[in-house]
Structures are given as C-alpha cells and as structure tokens.
PDB file of C-alpha atoms in Angstrom:
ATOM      1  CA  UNK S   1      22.305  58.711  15.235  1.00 92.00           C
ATOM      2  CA  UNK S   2      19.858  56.070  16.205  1.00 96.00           C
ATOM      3  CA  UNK S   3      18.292  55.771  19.820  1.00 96.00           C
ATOM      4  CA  UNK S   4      17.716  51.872  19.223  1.00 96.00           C
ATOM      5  CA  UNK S   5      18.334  49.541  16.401  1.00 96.00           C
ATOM      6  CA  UNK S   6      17.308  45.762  16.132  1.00 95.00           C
ATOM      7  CA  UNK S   7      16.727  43.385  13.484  1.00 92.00           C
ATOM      8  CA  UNK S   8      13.325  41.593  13.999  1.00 93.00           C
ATOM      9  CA  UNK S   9      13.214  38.300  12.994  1.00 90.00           C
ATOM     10  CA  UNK S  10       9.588  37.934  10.550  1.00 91.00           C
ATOM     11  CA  UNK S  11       7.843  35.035   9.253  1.00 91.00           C
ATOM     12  CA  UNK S  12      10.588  32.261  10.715  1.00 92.00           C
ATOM     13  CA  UNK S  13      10.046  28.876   8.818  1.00 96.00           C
ATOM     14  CA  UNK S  14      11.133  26.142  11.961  1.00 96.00           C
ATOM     15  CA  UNK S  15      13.016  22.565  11.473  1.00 97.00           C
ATOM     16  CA  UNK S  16      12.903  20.453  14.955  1.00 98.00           C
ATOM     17  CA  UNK S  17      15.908  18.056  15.577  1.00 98.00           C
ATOM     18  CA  UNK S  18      15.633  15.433  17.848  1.00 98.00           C
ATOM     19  CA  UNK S  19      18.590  13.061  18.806  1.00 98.00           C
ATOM     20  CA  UNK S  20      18.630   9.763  20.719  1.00 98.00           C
ATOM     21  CA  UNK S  21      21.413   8.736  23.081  1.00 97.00           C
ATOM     22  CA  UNK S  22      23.903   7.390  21.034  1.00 96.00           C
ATOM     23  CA  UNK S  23      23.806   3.631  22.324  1.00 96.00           C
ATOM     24  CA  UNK S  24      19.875   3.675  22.139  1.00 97.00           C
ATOM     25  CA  UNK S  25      20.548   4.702  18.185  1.00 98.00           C
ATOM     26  CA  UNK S  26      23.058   2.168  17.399  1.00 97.00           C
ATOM     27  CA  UNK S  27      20.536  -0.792  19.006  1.00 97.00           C
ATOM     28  CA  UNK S  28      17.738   1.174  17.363  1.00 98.00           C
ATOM     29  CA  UNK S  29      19.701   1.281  13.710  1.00 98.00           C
ATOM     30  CA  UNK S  30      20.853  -2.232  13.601  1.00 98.00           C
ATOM     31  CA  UNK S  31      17.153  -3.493  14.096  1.00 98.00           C
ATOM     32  CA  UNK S  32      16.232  -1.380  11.149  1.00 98.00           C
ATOM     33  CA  UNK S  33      18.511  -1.555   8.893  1.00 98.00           C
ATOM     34  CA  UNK S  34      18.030  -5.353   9.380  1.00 98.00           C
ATOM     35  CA  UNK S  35      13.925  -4.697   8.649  1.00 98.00           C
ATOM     36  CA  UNK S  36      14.628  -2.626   5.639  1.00 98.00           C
ATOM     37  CA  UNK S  37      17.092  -5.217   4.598  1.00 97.00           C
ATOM     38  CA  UNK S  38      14.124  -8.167   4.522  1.00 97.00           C
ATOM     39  CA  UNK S  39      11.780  -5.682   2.818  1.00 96.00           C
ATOM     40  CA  UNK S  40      13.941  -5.355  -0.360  1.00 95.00           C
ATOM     41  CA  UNK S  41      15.502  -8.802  -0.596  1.00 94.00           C
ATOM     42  CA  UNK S  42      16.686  -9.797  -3.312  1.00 93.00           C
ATOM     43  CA  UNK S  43      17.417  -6.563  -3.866  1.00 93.00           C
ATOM     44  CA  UNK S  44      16.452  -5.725  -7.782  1.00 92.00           C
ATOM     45  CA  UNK S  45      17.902  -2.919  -9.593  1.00 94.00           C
ATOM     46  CA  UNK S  46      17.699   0.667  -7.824  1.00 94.00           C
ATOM     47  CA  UNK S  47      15.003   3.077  -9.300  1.00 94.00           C
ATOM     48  CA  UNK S  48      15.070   5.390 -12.265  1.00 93.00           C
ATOM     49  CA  UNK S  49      17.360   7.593  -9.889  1.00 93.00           C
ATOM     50  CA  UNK S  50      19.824   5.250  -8.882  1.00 96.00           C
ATOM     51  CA  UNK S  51      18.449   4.535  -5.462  1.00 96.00           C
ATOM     52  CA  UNK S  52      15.897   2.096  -2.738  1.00 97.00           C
ATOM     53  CA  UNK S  53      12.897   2.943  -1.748  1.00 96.00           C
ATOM     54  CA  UNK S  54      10.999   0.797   0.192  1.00 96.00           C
ATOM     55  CA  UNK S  55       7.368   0.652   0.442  1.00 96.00           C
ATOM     56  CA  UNK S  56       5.125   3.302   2.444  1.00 97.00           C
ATOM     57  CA  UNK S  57       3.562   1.639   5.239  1.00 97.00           C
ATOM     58  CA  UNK S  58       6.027   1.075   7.236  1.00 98.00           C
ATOM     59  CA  UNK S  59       4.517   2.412   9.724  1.00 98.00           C
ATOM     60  CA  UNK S  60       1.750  -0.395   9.946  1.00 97.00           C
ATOM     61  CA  UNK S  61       4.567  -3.220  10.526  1.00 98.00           C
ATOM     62  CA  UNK S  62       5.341  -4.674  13.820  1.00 98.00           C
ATOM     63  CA  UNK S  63       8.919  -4.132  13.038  1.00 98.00           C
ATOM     64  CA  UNK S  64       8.868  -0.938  12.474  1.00 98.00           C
ATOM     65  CA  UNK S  65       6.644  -0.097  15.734  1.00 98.00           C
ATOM     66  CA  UNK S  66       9.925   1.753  18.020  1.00 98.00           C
ATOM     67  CA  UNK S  67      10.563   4.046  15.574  1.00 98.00           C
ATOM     68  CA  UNK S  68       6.612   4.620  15.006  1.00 98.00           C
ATOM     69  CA  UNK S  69       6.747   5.555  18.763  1.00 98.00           C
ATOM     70  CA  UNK S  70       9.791   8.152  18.318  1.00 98.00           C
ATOM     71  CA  UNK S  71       8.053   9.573  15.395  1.00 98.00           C
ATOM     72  CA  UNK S  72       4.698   9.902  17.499  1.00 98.00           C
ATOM     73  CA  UNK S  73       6.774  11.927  20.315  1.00 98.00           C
ATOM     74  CA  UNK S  74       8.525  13.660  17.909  1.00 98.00           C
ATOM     75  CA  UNK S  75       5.423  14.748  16.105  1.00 98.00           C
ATOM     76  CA  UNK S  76       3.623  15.348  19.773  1.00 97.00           C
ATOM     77  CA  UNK S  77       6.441  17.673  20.220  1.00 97.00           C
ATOM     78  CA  UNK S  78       5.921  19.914  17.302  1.00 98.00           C
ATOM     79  CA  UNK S  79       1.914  20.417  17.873  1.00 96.00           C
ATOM     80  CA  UNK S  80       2.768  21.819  20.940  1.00 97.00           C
ATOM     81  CA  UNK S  81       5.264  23.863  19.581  1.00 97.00           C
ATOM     82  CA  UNK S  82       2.963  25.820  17.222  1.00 96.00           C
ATOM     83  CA  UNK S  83       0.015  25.320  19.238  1.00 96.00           C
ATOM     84  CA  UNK S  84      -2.374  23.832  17.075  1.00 94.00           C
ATOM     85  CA  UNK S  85      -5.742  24.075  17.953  1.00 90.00           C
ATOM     86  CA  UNK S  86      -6.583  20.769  17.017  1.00 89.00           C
ATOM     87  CA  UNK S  87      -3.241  18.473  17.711  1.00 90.00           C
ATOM     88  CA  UNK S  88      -4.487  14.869  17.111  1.00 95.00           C
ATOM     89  CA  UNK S  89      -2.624  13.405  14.341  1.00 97.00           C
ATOM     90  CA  UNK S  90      -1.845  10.609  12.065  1.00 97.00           C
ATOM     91  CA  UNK S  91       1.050   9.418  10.057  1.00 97.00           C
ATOM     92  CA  UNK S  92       0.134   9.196   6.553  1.00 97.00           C
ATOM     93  CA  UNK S  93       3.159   7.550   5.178  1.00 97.00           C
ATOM     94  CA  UNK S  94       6.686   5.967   6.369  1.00 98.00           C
ATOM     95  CA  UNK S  95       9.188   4.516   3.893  1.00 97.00           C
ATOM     96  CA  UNK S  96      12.906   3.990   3.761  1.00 98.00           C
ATOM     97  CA  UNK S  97      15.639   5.491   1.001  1.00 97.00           C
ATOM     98  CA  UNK S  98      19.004   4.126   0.266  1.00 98.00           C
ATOM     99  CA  UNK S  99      21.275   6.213  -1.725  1.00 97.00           C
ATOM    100  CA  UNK S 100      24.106   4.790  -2.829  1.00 97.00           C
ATOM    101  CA  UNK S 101      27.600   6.079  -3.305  1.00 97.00           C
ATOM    102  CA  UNK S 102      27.319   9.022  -5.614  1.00 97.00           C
ATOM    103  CA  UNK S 103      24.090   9.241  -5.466  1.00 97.00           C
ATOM    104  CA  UNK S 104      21.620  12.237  -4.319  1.00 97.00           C
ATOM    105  CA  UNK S 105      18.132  12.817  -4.061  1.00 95.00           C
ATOM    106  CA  UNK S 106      16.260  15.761  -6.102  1.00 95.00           C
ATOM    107  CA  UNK S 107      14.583  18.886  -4.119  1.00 97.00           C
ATOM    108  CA  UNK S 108      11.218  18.188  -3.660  1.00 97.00           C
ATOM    109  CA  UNK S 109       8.325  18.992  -1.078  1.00 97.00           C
ATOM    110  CA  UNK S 110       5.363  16.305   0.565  1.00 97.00           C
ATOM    111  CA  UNK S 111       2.182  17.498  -0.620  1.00 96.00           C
ATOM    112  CA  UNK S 112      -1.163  16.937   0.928  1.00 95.00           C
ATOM    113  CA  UNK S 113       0.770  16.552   4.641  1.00 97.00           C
ATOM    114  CA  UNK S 114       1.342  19.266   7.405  1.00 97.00           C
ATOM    115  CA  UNK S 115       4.963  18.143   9.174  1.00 98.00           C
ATOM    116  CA  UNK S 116       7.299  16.018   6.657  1.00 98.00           C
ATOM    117  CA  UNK S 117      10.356  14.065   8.902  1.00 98.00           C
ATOM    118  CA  UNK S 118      13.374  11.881   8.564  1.00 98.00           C
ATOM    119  CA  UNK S 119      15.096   9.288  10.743  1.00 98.00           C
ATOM    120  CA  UNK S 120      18.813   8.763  10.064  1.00 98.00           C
ATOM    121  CA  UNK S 121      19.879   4.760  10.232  1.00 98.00           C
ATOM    122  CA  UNK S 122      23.189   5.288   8.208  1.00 98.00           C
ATOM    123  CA  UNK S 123      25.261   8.128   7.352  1.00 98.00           C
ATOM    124  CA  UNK S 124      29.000   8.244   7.073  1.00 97.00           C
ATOM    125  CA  UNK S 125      30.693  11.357   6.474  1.00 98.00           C
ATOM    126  CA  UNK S 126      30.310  12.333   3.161  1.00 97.00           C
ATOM    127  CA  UNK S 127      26.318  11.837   3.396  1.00 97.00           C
ATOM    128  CA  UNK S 128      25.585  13.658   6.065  1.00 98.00           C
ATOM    129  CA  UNK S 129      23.400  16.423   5.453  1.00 97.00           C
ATOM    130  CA  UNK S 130      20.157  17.490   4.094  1.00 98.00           C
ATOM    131  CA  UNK S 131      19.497  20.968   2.275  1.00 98.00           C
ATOM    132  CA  UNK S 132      16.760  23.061   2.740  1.00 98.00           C
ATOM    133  CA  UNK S 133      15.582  26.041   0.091  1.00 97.00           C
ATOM    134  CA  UNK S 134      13.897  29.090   1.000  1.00 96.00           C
ATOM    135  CA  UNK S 135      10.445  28.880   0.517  1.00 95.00           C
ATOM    136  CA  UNK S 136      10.219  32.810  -0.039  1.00 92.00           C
ATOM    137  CA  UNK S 137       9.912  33.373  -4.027  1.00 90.00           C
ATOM    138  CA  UNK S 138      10.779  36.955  -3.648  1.00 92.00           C
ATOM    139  CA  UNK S 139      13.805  36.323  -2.398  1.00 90.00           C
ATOM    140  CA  UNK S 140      15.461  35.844  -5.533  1.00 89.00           C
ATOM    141  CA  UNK S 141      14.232  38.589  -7.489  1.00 93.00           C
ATOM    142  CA  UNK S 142      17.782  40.315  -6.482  1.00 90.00           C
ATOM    143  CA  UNK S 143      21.065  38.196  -5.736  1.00 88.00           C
ATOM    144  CA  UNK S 144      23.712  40.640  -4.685  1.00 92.00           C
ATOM    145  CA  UNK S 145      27.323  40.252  -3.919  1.00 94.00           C
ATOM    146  CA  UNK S 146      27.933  39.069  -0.615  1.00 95.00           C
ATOM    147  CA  UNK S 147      31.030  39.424   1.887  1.00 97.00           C
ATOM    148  CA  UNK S 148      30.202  36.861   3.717  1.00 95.00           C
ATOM    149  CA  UNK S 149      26.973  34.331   3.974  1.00 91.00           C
ATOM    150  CA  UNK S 150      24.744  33.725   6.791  1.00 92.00           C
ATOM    151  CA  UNK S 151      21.700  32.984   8.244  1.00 88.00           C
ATOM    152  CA  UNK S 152      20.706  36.865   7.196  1.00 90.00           C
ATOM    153  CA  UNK S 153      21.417  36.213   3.241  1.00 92.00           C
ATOM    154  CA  UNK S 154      21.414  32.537   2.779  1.00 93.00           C
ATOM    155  CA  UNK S 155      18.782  31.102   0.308  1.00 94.00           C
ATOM    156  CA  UNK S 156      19.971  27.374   1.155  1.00 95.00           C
ATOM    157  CA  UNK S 157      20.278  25.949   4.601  1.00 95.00           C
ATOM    158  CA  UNK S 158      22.091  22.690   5.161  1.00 96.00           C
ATOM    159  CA  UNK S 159      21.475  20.450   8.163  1.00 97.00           C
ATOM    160  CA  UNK S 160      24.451  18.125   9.350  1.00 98.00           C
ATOM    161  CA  UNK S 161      22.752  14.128   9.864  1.00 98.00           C
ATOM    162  CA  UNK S 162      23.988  11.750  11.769  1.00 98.00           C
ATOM    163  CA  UNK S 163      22.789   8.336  12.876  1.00 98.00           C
ATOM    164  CA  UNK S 164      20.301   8.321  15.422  1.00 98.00           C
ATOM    165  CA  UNK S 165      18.456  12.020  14.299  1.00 98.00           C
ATOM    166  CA  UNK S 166      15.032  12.363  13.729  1.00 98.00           C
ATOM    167  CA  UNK S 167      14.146  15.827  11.807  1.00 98.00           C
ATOM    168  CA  UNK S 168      10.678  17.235  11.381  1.00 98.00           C
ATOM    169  CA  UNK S 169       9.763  20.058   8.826  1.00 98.00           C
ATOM    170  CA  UNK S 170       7.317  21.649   7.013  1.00 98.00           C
ATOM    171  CA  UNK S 171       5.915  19.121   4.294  1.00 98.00           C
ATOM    172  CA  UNK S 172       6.022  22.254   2.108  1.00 98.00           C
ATOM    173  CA  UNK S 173       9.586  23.238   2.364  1.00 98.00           C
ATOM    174  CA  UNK S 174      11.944  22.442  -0.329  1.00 98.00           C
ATOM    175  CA  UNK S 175      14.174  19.854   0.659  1.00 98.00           C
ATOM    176  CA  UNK S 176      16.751  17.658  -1.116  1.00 98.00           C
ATOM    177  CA  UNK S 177      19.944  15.675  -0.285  1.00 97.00           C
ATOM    178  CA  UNK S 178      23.233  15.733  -2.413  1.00 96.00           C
ATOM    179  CA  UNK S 179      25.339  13.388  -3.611  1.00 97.00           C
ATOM    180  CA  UNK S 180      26.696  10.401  -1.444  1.00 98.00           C
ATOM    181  CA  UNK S 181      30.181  11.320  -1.360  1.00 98.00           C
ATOM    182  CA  UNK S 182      30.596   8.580   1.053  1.00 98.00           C
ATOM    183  CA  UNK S 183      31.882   4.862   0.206  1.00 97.00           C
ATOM    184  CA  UNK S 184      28.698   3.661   1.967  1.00 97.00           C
ATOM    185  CA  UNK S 185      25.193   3.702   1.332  1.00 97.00           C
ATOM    186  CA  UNK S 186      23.125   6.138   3.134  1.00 98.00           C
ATOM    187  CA  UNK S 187      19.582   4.606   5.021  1.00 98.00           C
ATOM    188  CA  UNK S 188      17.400   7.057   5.931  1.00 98.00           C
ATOM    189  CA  UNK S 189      13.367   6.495   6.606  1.00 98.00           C
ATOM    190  CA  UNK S 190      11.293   9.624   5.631  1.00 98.00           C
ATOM    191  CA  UNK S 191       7.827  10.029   7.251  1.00 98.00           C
ATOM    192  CA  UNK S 192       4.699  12.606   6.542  1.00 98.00           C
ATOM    193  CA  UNK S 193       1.994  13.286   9.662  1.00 98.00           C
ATOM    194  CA  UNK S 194      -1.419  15.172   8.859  1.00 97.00           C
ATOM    195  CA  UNK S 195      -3.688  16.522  11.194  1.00 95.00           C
ATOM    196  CA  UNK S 196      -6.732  13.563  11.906  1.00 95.00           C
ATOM    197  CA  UNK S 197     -10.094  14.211  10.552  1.00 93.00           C
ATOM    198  CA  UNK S 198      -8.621  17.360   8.816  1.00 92.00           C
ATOM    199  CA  UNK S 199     -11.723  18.159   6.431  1.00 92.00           C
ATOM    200  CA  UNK S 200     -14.384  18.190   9.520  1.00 90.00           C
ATOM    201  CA  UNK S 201     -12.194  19.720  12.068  1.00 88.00           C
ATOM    202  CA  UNK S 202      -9.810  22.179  10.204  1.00 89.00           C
ATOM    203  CA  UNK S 203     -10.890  22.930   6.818  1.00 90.00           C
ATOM    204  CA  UNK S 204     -14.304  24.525   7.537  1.00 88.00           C
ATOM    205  CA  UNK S 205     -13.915  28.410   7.573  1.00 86.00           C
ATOM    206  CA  UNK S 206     -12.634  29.964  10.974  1.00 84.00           C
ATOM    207  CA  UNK S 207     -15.092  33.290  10.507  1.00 84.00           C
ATOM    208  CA  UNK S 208     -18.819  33.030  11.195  1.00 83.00           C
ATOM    209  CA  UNK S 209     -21.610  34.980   9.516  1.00 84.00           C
ATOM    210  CA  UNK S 210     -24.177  36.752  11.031  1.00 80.00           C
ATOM    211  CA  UNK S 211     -26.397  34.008  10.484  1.00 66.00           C
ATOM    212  CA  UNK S 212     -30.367  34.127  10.345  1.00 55.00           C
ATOM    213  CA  UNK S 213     -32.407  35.471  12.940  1.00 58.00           C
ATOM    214  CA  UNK S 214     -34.638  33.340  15.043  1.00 53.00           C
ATOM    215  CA  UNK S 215     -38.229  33.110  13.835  1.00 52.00           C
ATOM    216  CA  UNK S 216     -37.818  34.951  10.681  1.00 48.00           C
TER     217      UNK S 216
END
C-alpha cells in the first residue's frame, strides 16, 4: 500500500553514560566514600526524608579533586555533543546522598543549571537504578492500553547504576530514585554544570534589529 514507511524519531531528550574501568572505580570509590565518610562524622540523624546529604561544594575540596576532573571530561563531552556555541563551563554545585535501606529519593529537577549528573560510589543490587519521567506534558492527556511497553510508549525510563558510572542529563528532566531495596546504603554524588558567564554571553537575544542609520 505504502511505497516507504519510517518512524522519525522528533524532539529526542539525551542522557550520556560514562563508565570507568572497573579497577580505576573501585580505587576511585574507596577514596570517596572514605571523604564523604569524614564530612558527616558523627553522623547525626538523616534528614526529614530519611537520608545524607552532604554539603555542596564538594567540588572546591582537595579530596574531592579526581572526581572534579571526571566530571569536567564528562561535562566537556556533552558540549560537544550538542554543539554549544559557547562551551566554557562551570560546576555550580557537587554534593553526596546516602539512602539508606528502604529508602528513595522524590522526582525532582535542578533548576537554574543546564546539564544535572551523578557519580555512583555504592550500589548493590536492589539500588541500582535511577528513573527518568517524560518531560512532554501532552503525553498524558491519553493513556491507552498497551500490549507491550517500549521505548515508543513508555512515559518512565529507568537507567541501571552501578559503581563506577557517571550520568549526565538535562537539569530539567524529571528524575528520581526508588526505594533501596538493598541491605546496604546507596552513595551516590550528584553534580549541576552551567554555562560560564551565562547572562553576558548567552542570555542576550540571538536576533538583531535593524538598528539606526549612521548620521541620522
């Protein structure tokens, strides 16, 4: 009936995984876990939702500086990949989360950023994934029966973690983790990177007027 058929792939929202070798990781992890370890001791009682977080500058402390270079790369990586006219960066932000056993972390999104990441220190089986929600409203005006999900239908996409991952994403995709179904507590450090001297170099408008004439 048809002469050609295709389905065209339109508006594609991108997440960009990056693994280390696995015996770089495990070095890697057991320096930071150790660093994140000294930042909370004693360890008081977990937060309002039942988990850590540390503080956000992680990124400014000497201990923290090998991951600040994988993020860097990482981040490198995905200015390229869109090819954004003006790639310098910064990162704004860099803090660890534990989530204990049973524990999960609410959808949310990291405003005022343009790429949102995490690095993966610890998770077991059981808390090893992050969700992400489509960002298209419209989508849900009609939910019809499905035979089968996929990429095609889906309105949540999960992402299998592992130690040793670093994940960039939009800052303003819905994200969240679920529940630690794990017996260990899950260390991840979440990041945010914004384009350098964004209100002189980006915000201005991209159209120019006509402008006035010369001499009038």
């Amino acid at each position: 009936m048809f002469e050609k058929t295709q389905a065209m792939t339109l508006f594609p929202t991108f997440c960009w995984i990056h693994d280390l070798p696995a015996a770089e990781a495990s070095e890697l992890n057991r320096e930071l876990e150790a660093a994140v370890e000294a930042l909370l001791a004693p360890r008081q009682a977990p937060s309002a939702a039942g988990n850590w977080q540390t503080s956000q500058d992680l990124h400014l402390r000497p201990e923290f500086r090998p991951l600040v270079q994988l993020i860097q790369a990482a981040g490198q990586g995905v200015v390229s990949y869109l090819k954004l006219a003006h790639g310098a960066f910064e990162i704004t932000g860099c803090w660890a989360n534990i989530n204990p056993p049973g524990i999960p972390h609410s959808v949310h999104t990291h405003p005022n950023n343009l790429i949102s990441g995490v690095y993966y220190v610890k998770a077991e089986p059981g808390a090893d994934r992050i969700h992400f929600y489509d960002p298209r409203p419209q989508a849900r005006v009609l939910a019809p029966k499905l035979t089968e999900g996929n990429i095609a239908n889906a309105l949540q996409s999960n992402v299998d973690v592992k130690p040793g991952r670093l994940i960039c994403f939009p800052a303003w995709l819905e994200h969240g983790v679920p529940p630690n179904r794990s017996q260990a507590e899950r260390l991840s450090i979440s990041f945010n990177l914004m384009q350098s001297d964004f209100t002189r170099r980006v915000s201005p408008p991209k159209w120019k007027g006509l402008g006035a004439n010369e001499g009038s």
